[in-house]
mmCIF file of C-alpha atoms in Angstrom:
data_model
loop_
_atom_site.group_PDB
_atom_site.id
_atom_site.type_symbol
_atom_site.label_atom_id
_atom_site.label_comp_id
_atom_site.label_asym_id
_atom_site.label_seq_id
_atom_site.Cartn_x
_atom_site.Cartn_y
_atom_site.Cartn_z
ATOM 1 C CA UNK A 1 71.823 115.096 80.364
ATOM 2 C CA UNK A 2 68.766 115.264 77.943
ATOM 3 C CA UNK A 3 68.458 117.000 74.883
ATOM 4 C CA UNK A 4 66.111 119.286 75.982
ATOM 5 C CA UNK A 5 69.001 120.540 78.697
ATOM 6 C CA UNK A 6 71.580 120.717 76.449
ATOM 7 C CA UNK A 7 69.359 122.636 74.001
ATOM 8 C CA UNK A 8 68.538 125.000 77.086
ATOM 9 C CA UNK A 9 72.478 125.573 78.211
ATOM 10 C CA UNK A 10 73.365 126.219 74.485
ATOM 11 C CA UNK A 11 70.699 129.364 74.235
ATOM 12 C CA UNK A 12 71.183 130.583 77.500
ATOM 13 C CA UNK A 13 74.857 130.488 76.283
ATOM 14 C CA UNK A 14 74.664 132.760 73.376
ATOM 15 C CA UNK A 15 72.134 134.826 75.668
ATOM 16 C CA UNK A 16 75.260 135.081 78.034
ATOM 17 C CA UNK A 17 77.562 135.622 75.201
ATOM 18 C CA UNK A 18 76.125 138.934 73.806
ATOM 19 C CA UNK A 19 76.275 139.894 77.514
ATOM 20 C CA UNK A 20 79.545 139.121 78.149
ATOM 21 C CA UNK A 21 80.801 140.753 75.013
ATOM 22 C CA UNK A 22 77.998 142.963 74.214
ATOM 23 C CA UNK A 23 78.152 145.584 76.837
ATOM 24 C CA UNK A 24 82.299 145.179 77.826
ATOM 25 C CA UNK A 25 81.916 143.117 80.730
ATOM 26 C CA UNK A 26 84.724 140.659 79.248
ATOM 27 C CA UNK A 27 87.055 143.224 78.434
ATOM 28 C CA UNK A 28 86.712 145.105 81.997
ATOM 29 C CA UNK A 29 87.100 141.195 83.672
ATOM 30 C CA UNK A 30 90.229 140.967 80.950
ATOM 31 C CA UNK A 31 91.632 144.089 83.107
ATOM 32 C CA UNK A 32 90.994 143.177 85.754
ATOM 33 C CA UNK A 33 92.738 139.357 85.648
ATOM 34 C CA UNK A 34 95.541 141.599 84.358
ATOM 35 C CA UNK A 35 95.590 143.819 86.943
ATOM 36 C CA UNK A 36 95.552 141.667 89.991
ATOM 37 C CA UNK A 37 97.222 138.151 88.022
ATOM 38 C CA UNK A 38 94.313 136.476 89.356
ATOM 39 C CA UNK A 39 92.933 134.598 86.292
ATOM 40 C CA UNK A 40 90.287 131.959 87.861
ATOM 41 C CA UNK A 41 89.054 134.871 90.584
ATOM 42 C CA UNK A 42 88.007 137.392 87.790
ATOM 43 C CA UNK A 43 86.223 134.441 85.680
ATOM 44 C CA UNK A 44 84.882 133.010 88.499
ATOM 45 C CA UNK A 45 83.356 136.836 89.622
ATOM 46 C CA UNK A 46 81.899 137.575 85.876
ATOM 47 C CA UNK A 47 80.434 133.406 85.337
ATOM 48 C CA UNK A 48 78.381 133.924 88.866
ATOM 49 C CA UNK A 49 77.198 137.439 87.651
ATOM 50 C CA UNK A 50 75.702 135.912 84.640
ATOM 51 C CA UNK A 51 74.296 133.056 86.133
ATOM 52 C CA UNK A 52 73.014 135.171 89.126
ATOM 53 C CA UNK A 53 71.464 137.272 85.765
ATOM 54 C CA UNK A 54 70.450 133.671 84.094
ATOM 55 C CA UNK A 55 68.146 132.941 87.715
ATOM 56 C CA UNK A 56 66.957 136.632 87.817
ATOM 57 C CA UNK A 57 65.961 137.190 84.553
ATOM 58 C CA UNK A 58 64.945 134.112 82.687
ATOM 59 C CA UNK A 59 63.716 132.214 86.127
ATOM 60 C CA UNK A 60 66.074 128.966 85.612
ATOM 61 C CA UNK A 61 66.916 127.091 88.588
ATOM 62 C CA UNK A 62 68.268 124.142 87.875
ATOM 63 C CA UNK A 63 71.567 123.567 88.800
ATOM 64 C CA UNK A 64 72.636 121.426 85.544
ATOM 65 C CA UNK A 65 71.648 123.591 83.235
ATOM 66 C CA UNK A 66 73.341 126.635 85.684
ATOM 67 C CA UNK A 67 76.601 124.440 85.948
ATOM 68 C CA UNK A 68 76.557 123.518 82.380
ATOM 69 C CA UNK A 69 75.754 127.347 81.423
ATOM 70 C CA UNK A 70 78.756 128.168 83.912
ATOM 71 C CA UNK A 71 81.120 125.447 82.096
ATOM 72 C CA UNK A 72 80.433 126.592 78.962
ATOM 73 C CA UNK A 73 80.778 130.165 79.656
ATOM 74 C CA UNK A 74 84.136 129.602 81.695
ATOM 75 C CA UNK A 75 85.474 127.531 78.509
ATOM 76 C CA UNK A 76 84.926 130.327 76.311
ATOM 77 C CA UNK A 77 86.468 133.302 78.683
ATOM 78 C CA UNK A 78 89.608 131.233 78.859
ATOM 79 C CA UNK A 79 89.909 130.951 75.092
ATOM 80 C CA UNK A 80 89.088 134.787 74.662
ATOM 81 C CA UNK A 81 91.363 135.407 77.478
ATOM 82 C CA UNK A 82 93.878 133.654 76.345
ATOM 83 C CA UNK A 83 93.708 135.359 72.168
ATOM 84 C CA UNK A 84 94.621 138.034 74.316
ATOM 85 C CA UNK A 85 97.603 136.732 75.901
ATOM 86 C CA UNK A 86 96.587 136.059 79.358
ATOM 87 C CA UNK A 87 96.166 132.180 79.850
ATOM 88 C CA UNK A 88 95.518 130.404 82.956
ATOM 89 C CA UNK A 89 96.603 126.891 84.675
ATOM 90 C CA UNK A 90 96.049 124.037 82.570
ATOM 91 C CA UNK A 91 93.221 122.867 85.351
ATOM 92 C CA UNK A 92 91.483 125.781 85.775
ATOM 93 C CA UNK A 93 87.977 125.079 85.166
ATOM 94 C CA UNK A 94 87.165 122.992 88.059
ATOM 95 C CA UNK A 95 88.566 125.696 90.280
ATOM 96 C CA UNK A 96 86.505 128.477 88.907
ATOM 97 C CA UNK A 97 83.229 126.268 88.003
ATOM 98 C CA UNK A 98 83.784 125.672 92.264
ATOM 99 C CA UNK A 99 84.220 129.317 93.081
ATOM 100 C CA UNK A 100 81.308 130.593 90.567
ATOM 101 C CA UNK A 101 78.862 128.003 91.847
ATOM 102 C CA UNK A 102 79.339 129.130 95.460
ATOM 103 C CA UNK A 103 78.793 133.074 95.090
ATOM 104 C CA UNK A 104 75.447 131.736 93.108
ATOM 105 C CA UNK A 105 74.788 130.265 96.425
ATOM 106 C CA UNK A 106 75.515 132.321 98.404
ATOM 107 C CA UNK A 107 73.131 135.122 96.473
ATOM 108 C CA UNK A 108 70.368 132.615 95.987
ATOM 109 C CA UNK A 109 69.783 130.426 98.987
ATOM 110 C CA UNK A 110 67.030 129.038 97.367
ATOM 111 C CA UNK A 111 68.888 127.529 94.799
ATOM 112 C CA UNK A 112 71.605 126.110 97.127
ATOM 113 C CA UNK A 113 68.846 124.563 99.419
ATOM 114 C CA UNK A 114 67.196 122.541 95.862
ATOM 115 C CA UNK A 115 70.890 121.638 94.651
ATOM 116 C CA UNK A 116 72.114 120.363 98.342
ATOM 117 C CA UNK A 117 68.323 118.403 98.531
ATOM 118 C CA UNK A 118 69.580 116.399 95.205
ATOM 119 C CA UNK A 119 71.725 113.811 96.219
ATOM 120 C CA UNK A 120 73.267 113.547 92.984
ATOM 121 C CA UNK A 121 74.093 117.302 92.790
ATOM 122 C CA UNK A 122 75.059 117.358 96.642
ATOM 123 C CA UNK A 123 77.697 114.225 95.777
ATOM 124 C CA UNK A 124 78.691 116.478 93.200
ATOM 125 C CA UNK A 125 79.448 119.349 95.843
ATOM 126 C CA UNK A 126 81.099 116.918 98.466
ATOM 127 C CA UNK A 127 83.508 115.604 95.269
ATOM 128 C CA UNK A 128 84.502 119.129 93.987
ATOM 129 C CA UNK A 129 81.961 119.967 91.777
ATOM 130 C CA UNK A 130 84.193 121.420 88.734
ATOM 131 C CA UNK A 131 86.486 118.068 89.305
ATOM 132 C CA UNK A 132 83.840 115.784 88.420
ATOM 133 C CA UNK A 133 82.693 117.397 85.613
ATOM 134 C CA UNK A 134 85.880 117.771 83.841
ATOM 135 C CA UNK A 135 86.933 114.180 85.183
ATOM 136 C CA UNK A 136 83.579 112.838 83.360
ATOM 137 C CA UNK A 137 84.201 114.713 80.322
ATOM 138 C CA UNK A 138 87.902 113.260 80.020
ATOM 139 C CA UNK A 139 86.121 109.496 80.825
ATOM 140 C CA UNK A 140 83.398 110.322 78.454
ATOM 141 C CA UNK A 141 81.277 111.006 80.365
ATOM 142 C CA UNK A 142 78.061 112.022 78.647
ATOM 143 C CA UNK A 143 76.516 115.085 80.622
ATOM 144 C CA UNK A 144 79.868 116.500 80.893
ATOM 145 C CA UNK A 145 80.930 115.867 76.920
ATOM 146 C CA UNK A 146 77.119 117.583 76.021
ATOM 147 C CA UNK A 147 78.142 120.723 78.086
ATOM 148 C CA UNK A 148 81.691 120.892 76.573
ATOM 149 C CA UNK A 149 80.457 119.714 73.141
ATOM 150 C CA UNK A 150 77.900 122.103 73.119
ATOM 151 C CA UNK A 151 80.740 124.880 74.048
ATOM 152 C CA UNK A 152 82.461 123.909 70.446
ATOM 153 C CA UNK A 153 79.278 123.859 68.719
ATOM 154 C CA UNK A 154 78.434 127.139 69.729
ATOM 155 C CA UNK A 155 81.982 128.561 68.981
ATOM 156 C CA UNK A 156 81.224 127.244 65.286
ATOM 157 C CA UNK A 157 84.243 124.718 65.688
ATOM 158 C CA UNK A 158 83.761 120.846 65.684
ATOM 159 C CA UNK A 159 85.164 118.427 67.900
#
């Protein structure tokens, strides 16, 4: 990943973060992961909302800086959901980074059709998207330790 990504993800991040706990969307997705005991389903739900928001409003369409937006932004629910005692599986991410990526497809075709005419990005897909990343990051990897660095960084904590 290049700098100038990274840089990207990390403002659309904070962008997303006054969102997210600006206007009460994270406490109404804290509910509602209460409510029905499905953790990963109500991340995955709010993550694609603010990505779908991410393509609407600021015009970005490329699916790194998406994923690494959706990465960063599931990483941070889990810790705030889980300061509030509500913690999900230890492998979580790849399972909602999967789930999130597909509603963004399925609401913006046009984004699914550039990301499946990447080969890289389409292997990506084919491996479990959310797997690879995470499996990268833990291999050290260096797009996938940028995205999760930059999810510390941003948090004001250090690695």
């Amino acid at each position: 990943m290049e700098d100038e990504q990274l840089e990207q993800i990390k403002a659309l991040f904070r962008e997303a973060q006054d969102t997210v706990y600006g206007n009460g969307a994270f406490d109404t997705m804290a509910d509602q992961a209460e409510a029905t005991g499905d953790i990963n389903g109500a991340v995955a739900q709010l993550v694609a909302a603010v990505i779908n928001s991410t393509i609407k409003d600021a015009g970005v369409t490329d699916t790194t800086i998406l994923l690494g937006l959706g990465i960063m932004l599931i990483s941070d629910m889990l810790d705030g959901l889980q300061k509030v005692g509500l913690t999900a599986e230890v492998d979580a991410i790849p399972e909602i980074i999967n789930s999130a990526m597909q509603q963004v497809f399925d609401t913006n075709p046009e984004v699914a059709e550039a990301t499946m005419n990447d080969p890289q990005m389409r292997a990506a897909i084919e491996n479990g998207m959310g797997s690879d990343i995470m499996n990268q990051a833990k291999a050290g990897g260096d797009v996938a330790q940028g995205v999760l660095q930059g999810t510390v960084e941003s948090q004001g904590g250090g690695v």
